[in-house]
Coordinates of C-alpha atoms in Angstrom, one line a residue:
Chain A
Q10 CA 113.3 0.3 63.0
K11 CA 116.5 1.8 64.1
E12 CA 116.8 3.1 67.5
V13 CA 118.4 6.4 66.2
E14 CA 117.8 7.8 62.7
Q15 CA 119.6 10.3 60.8
N16 CA 119.8 11.3 57.2
S17 CA 123.0 10.2 55.8
G18 CA 123.6 13.3 53.6
P19 CA 125.9 14.7 52.2
L20 CA 124.8 18.0 53.5
S21 CA 126.3 20.9 51.5
V22 CA 126.3 24.0 53.2
P23 CA 128.1 27.5 52.2
E24 CA 130.6 28.8 54.4
G25 CA 129.2 31.2 56.5
A26 CA 125.8 29.8 56.7
I27 CA 123.9 28.0 59.1
A28 CA 124.1 24.0 59.1
S29 CA 121.3 22.4 60.3
L30 CA 121.4 18.5 61.4
N31 CA 118.5 16.3 62.3
C32 CA 118.1 13.1 64.7
T33 CA 115.2 11.1 65.6
Y34 CA 115.0 8.5 68.1
S35 CA 112.6 5.4 68.9
D36 CA 112.9 4.7 72.8
R37 CA 110.7 7.4 74.5
V38 CA 112.7 6.3 77.9
S39 CA 115.9 8.1 76.9
Q40 CA 116.8 10.9 78.9
S41 CA 120.3 11.7 77.4
F42 CA 121.4 12.8 73.8
F43 CA 124.7 13.6 72.1
W44 CA 126.3 15.0 69.2
Y45 CA 129.6 13.7 68.4
R46 CA 132.0 14.7 65.4
Q47 CA 134.1 12.4 63.4
Y48 CA 136.4 13.7 60.9
S49 CA 137.4 11.2 57.8
G50 CA 139.9 8.4 59.1
K51 CA 139.6 9.8 63.0
S52 CA 137.4 8.6 66.0
P53 CA 134.4 10.3 67.2
E54 CA 134.7 13.3 69.9
L55 CA 131.9 14.7 71.7
I56 CA 130.8 18.3 71.1
M57 CA 127.2 18.6 72.5
S58 CA 125.0 16.6 75.2
I59 CA 121.4 17.7 76.0
Y60 CA 119.2 16.2 78.5
S61 CA 116.2 18.8 78.8
N62 CA 113.8 19.9 76.2
G63 CA 114.8 23.3 74.5
D64 CA 117.9 24.6 73.2
K65 CA 121.3 24.5 74.7
E66 CA 124.2 26.9 73.2
D67 CA 128.0 26.3 73.2
G68 CA 129.9 28.8 70.9
R69 CA 128.8 28.3 67.6
F70 CA 126.9 25.0 68.3
T71 CA 123.0 24.8 69.4
A72 CA 121.4 21.4 70.2
Q73 CA 117.7 21.1 70.5
L74 CA 115.7 18.5 71.9
N75 CA 112.1 17.6 71.6
K76 CA 111.3 14.9 73.8
A77 CA 107.6 14.8 72.6
S78 CA 108.4 14.5 68.9
Q79 CA 111.8 12.2 69.7
Y80 CA 113.5 14.9 67.8
V81 CA 117.2 16.3 68.4
S82 CA 119.0 18.6 66.0
L83 CA 122.4 20.3 66.0
L84 CA 122.5 24.0 64.4
I85 CA 126.2 25.1 63.5
R86 CA 126.1 28.8 63.1
D87 CA 129.0 30.6 60.9
S88 CA 130.0 27.3 59.4
Q89 CA 133.6 26.9 58.4
P90 CA 135.4 24.4 56.2
S91 CA 136.7 22.7 59.5
D92 CA 133.2 21.7 60.4
S93 CA 133.4 19.3 57.5
A94 CA 132.8 15.8 59.3
T95 CA 130.2 13.4 60.0
Y96 CA 127.9 14.2 62.8
L97 CA 127.1 11.4 64.9
C98 CA 123.7 11.4 66.9
A99 CA 123.9 9.3 69.8
V100 CA 121.3 8.3 72.7
K101 CA 121.9 6.8 76.1
D102 CA 119.4 3.9 76.2
R103 CA 117.4 2.3 78.9
D104 CA 120.4 0.0 79.3
D105 CA 122.6 2.9 80.0
K106 CA 124.8 2.3 77.0
I107 CA 125.2 5.0 74.1
I108 CA 123.6 4.0 70.8
F109 CA 124.7 5.9 67.6
G110 CA 123.0 6.8 64.3
K111 CA 124.6 6.3 61.2
G112 CA 125.7 9.8 60.9
T113 CA 125.1 12.6 58.6
R114 CA 128.0 14.0 56.2
L115 CA 128.3 17.3 56.4
H116 CA 130.5 19.4 53.5
I117 CA 131.1 23.2 54.2
L118 CA 131.8 25.0 50.7
P119 CA 134.6 27.6 50.9
Chain B
G19 CA 149.7 7.7 77.6
A20 CA 147.1 10.2 77.8
G21 CA 144.7 8.8 75.3
V22 CA 143.1 5.5 74.6
S23 CA 145.8 3.4 72.6
Q24 CA 144.5 0.6 70.3
S25 CA 146.7 -1.9 68.4
P26 CA 147.3 -3.0 66.0
R27 CA 146.0 0.0 64.0
Y28 CA 145.6 -2.0 60.7
K29 CA 145.2 -5.8 60.6
V30 CA 144.7 -7.9 57.2
A31 CA 143.4 -11.4 58.0
K32 CA 142.7 -14.5 55.7
R33 CA 139.1 -15.6 56.3
G34 CA 139.0 -18.4 58.8
Q35 CA 142.0 -16.9 60.6
D36 CA 141.7 -15.8 64.5
V37 CA 142.6 -12.0 65.4
A38 CA 143.1 -10.2 68.5
L39 CA 142.5 -6.4 69.0
R40 CA 144.0 -4.9 71.7
C41 CA 142.6 -1.6 73.8
D42 CA 144.6 0.3 76.3
P43 CA 142.3 2.7 78.2
I44 CA 143.0 6.3 79.6
S45 CA 144.6 5.4 83.0
G46 CA 142.4 5.3 85.9
H47 CA 139.0 5.0 83.6
V48 CA 136.9 2.0 85.0
S49 CA 134.2 1.8 81.8
L50 CA 135.4 0.4 78.6
F51 CA 133.4 0.2 75.4
W52 CA 133.9 -1.7 72.2
Y53 CA 131.9 -0.7 69.0
Q54 CA 132.2 -1.8 65.5
Q55 CA 132.0 0.6 62.6
A56 CA 131.5 -0.5 59.0
L57 CA 132.3 2.0 56.3
G58 CA 129.7 4.6 55.8
Q59 CA 127.9 3.5 59.2
G60 CA 127.8 4.7 62.5
P61 CA 129.5 3.0 65.4
E62 CA 127.5 -0.3 66.5
F63 CA 127.9 -1.2 70.1
L64 CA 129.3 -4.5 71.1
T65 CA 130.1 -4.7 74.7
Y66 CA 130.8 -2.7 77.8
F67 CA 132.9 -3.5 80.9
Q68 CA 133.0 -2.0 84.1
N69 CA 136.7 -2.6 85.7
E70 CA 136.9 -6.5 85.0
A71 CA 133.2 -7.2 85.0
Q72 CA 131.4 -7.6 81.3
L73 CA 128.3 -5.7 82.1
D74 CA 126.6 -6.0 78.9
K75 CA 127.6 -8.3 75.6
S76 CA 124.3 -7.9 73.9
G77 CA 126.0 -6.3 70.7
L78 CA 128.6 -9.1 70.0
P79 CA 127.3 -10.0 66.5
S80 CA 128.0 -13.9 67.2
D81 CA 129.6 -16.5 69.2
R82 CA 132.9 -15.9 67.2
F83 CA 133.5 -12.6 69.1
F84 CA 134.6 -12.6 72.4
A85 CA 136.0 -9.7 74.9
E86 CA 137.9 -9.9 78.0
R87 CA 139.4 -7.3 80.7
P88 CA 140.9 -9.7 83.3
E89 CA 142.5 -7.1 85.5
G90 CA 140.2 -4.2 84.7
S91 CA 142.6 -2.5 82.4
V92 CA 143.6 -3.5 79.2
S93 CA 141.0 -5.1 77.1
T94 CA 141.2 -7.5 74.2
L95 CA 138.6 -8.3 71.5
K96 CA 138.7 -11.4 70.0
I97 CA 137.5 -12.7 66.6
Q98 CA 137.5 -16.3 65.8
R99 CA 137.2 -17.9 62.1
T100 CA 136.9 -14.4 60.7
Q101 CA 134.6 -13.8 57.8
Q102 CA 134.4 -11.1 55.4
E103 CA 131.5 -9.2 56.8
D104 CA 133.8 -8.5 59.9
S105 CA 135.8 -6.3 58.0
A106 CA 135.5 -3.0 60.0
V107 CA 136.9 -0.4 62.2
Y108 CA 136.8 -1.7 66.0
L109 CA 136.6 1.3 68.0
C110 CA 137.6 1.2 71.9
A111 CA 136.4 4.1 74.2
S112 CA 136.9 4.4 77.8
S113 CA 135.2 6.8 80.3
Q114 CA 134.7 7.5 84.2
P115 CA 131.4 6.0 85.5
L116 CA 130.5 9.5 87.0
Q117 CA 131.7 11.4 84.0
Y118 CA 129.7 9.2 81.8
Q119 CA 126.7 9.4 83.9
N120 CA 126.9 13.3 83.9
T121 CA 128.0 14.0 80.6
G122 CA 127.8 10.6 78.6
E123 CA 131.3 11.7 77.2
L124 CA 133.4 8.5 75.8
F125 CA 136.8 9.0 75.0
F126 CA 137.6 6.8 71.6
G127 CA 140.8 5.4 70.4
E128 CA 142.0 5.7 67.2
G129 CA 140.6 2.3 66.4
S130 CA 141.7 -1.1 64.6
R131 CA 141.1 -1.5 61.0
L132 CA 140.4 -5.0 60.1
T133 CA 140.0 -6.2 56.6
V134 CA 139.2 -9.9 56.1
L135 CA 140.1 -11.3 52.6

């Protein structure tokens, strides 16, 4: 089983709607969780980090963490065409290195 | 420069050829990471340096892969006797340890796209 699992998509969401991206991880020891965004042909950039159970909001983005279920999600409100990208879920493992999922391709429909 | 710089941006190699990929991290960044990203996949961890010390090389796929950072700044990823399965984008990222501990933020370069024919 891969350490970080994501649905590869594509996930198509109408402009202005909420996009919901999900991720599960296998190592219960993990304490730090991240969402990176990667535009086609570009390198990943950090958009959210979360360490505690519950929700963390930053502008249109909300990260949600449930350690008991080993589940992380990212909500994007009022989706814009510029949000179209691949979203990478990442987890810092017990050896302190960041492990990425395969990514979910998000397509915002104008 | 202000960001992580990687060269070459594109490299085409014949199978069996050796290649060297260079990464110049953000000035002052102590931590340096190499990742391999195949088409349609997420970045896969290869190796990690803190200054010149290679702290983790567990992700290097075979003994054909070798990385070094002799002066704690620029790093080189070398791939010997390249195979077609080595075709991928090789991403370098840097960070400060405290910032990395606190935020987990990695600053990525634009990558080196390797195509092995």
